Amino acid sequence: MAYYGNILEEELKNKVAADLFAGFDTTQIIGRVDFCVSIPADPLGMNEAESLFWAEAKKGTSHDIYESIIQLILTLGKERPQDAILPPAFIGAFDAQKMAFLPYNAILGVLRQNDFNWNVAPSDHHTKEFRQLRTLLADSLHHGLEVYDYERDAKELVYFIRRNFAQRKQGVRHIRINKNNFTHIYLKWLEAVKPSININWDIAKRAGIIDADFYLADILSKENNTLGEKLFVLLQNDHYLLDRRINDFGLEDFTKAQFNDKQQAHIQFWNRYARPPRREYWDDIVNRRDLLVPQDVRERKGSFFTPARWVELSQQYIAAELGENWQEEYYVWDCCAGTGNLLAGLTNKYNIYASTLDKADVQAMLQRIEAMNAAARDIKKGGANLLESHVFQFDFLNDPLLDETDKNGNVIKKSKLPKSLQDIIRDPEKRKKLVIYINPPYAEASNAKTSFGTGINKTGVTISRVKDIYYNKLGRAANEVFSLFFVRIVSEIPTCVLAVFSTLKTLQAPNFIKFRKNFPAKLNRLFLVPANTFDNVQGNFPIGFQIWKTEELVEFKKIVADVYNYQGTFEGTKTIYAYAEDKYIIDWLRTYYDKTNDRIAYLRMTSTDFQNQLSVFITLHPSANDFKKVKLATITKYNVIAFCIYFAVRWCIQATWLNDRDQFLYPNDAWQNDMEFQSDCLVYTLFHGQNRISNEHGTNHWIPFTEEEVDAREKYESHFMIDFIRGKHRPSHGPSNLSHTQGDLFADMRQPVPFVAALPQPLPLSSEAQAVMDAGRELWRYYHQQPNANPNASYYDIRLHFQGTKTTKGGKQQMNTDSADDTYTRLIATLRQRQKALAQKIAPKVYDYGFLK
């Protein structure tokens, strides 16, 4: 098969359809998808069309096939055709030289992202969203993408299509449920079948009963009877059974759910599909029950599926810590197991225990055990390698660990734990061989942003017996569910080994200082991975896998952690500090507060780590909420240098997923003698995008160039910054009310510690700062050539003039990211490039002076 040459895209699509997909329907137009291969619906309406392949098409041969697929995924995320019709088995891309295929299920998790910004142009490969999506899917593309060259791989390509796109026999063709389409069919089921089940779903949800379990009962059934007895809900011909239990008489009790339409909708819906799926898909479907759980339930519980590559890596670290024979020598308990995916790969089922809050998850694990047994105990074929007697429902934050007895040894309250596990917890020696291996819920109860999941905190999620018992020792850490797991394990299962996935709050957050002091344990190993590699998790921050020896009562101070990237590749190490003996940058800034003198701007502040950097900016017009929450400090001529140092320190180093929890600290005194550093910070602040000073909201005191330098048409309202840079009218000493006590920031030159603000001569500008000033001057000069230019325009005003605004989905006005003016685009690009070089000059001193460790 030859290459197609440099033909038009439409001609390429026609030739590919004729050469490779003859006999299939390639005429279907599905939204903005370039190329679709499907089996057509039959004329009698007995079978609906079935999609096989959706692809992005590109003419020529120079295209990056990976980027083409990312473009297609952005198209699917934006247009959502998969919500209206059944998605294909494969997505892909092709050009005149090659064709690539990726299983649709490889992108299921990404397409379900709730907070991802899909509202970008898929064809723009330079957007933040495009880069983010390529990073998120790097592992899936690396391991799942099959690429075929038309000439070199001609036979293999034909064989792939023949094997995976086989034409179905004539007659009634039912769509087979598989791991690619079961979530899409679920969405259709919600509309067609769910309303016909005679249940009050709101009340049922509060009782832990969700529609997903009814759907699983349906798809894992044959002739309207669920196969197996382990799922939480069973379909039995014309009704469902759920909440099955043995009563005091040894008889089975259950709740029965009927249909309200004599099962008509149910029968009509399932007539379209072939049930059950092939057995090889059962475990994939049951194990990913979480994909069907309503989003509000997932947010409330804060539980998220652990990716297989991190499960495997975590078990390698446990083996490195406990020895290669650890599975034979240690017991393992996952006390928040969900459907048990964290235990995948463990082999000694007699030493493994799994518990979870939801009975439906327990039943899902039992179903997976059944699948394992049916697969002849071959772990590679799926299923859960567990004993049924070791899988149980247990509320770790409320239920008793051990049977409660009276003084005579009679059991007065029975624990839900198996007796064998209770015996391990009771025995001090066996307890040392118990590994609590968990990825606990990360929900947080407060009104602030949470660090995990969708970002929204939930009130009431940490109401529990454990919180009541340990509240006084936890402080604000009591709001975090995962910290409650940690506390109970350390306190009530002492000397065990804790192997846990967690954010770094327990190690670094200021709110956890009390927690760290009151619940010491020895952290022996830690690796870090990006949080958004976990399903449905947004945000660039690290998740750590931590191995604690609770037998050693040591307050955490620091540890060297291994770092893995999105692809699971080792990238190096990073030292994680507890900051136990450190003061924070806000403590330093408070020494320069000036609440009396004339204000030239407000500094909007935030917490002392990288995660909320967007909340650090300079403005003349803060919001009412900023005033209410006391997140503002006044900038005056007496503290402008200190505040610009704070601003530059917070912004000159890019926030990444890895440094997201690093804390900004109270610096040493060395910065006071570095005049160049101080002036660098001032210049950096003047030309930063977070300098939101606008003349619309008051007098602009932040213009760094004279009227003559930029050919302004009128005189400025304020020359403060010009004079300050040139050394004119600069205060020689601070006012009596200035908070600084370590030596006056504005002391005159007779003081032992000179500061730039006290110098009567112009600021000493580094070559990098001077380059920024020169680029800024050219931008200002070009702006003042425009008709109706405002002589008092700020850097923000100039950008707004050229870039304009757009209306967001929320109805707010937002500055555009680019401009149609080529001269402005060139000038702003030069300024930003030089600003970046200045940031790189400042950054090492941030560490040298102790603002960061």
mmCIF file of C-alpha atoms in Angstrom, residues 592-597 634 636 639 737-739:
data_model
loop_
_atom_site.group_PDB
_atom_site.id
_atom_site.type_symbol
_atom_site.label_atom_id
_atom_site.label_comp_id
_atom_site.label_asym_id
_atom_site.label_seq_id
_atom_site.Cartn_x
_atom_site.Cartn_y
_atom_site.Cartn_z
ATOM 1 C CA TYR A 592 6.248 46.313 57.281
ATOM 2 C CA TYR A 593 2.526 47.010 57.604
ATOM 3 C CA ASP A 594 1.690 50.716 57.382
ATOM 4 C CA LYS A 595 -1.920 51.526 58.187
ATOM 5 C CA THR A 596 -1.530 55.311 58.560
ATOM 6 C CA ASN A 597 0.233 56.853 55.577
ATOM 7 C CA THR A 634 -1.708 48.795 52.256
ATOM 8 C CA THR A 636 2.760 53.172 50.900
ATOM 9 C CA ASN A 639 7.009 49.926 52.497
ATOM 10 C CA ASN A 737 4.108 53.745 63.276
ATOM 11 C CA LEU A 738 5.907 51.316 60.890
ATOM 12 C CA SER A 739 5.834 47.847 62.381
#
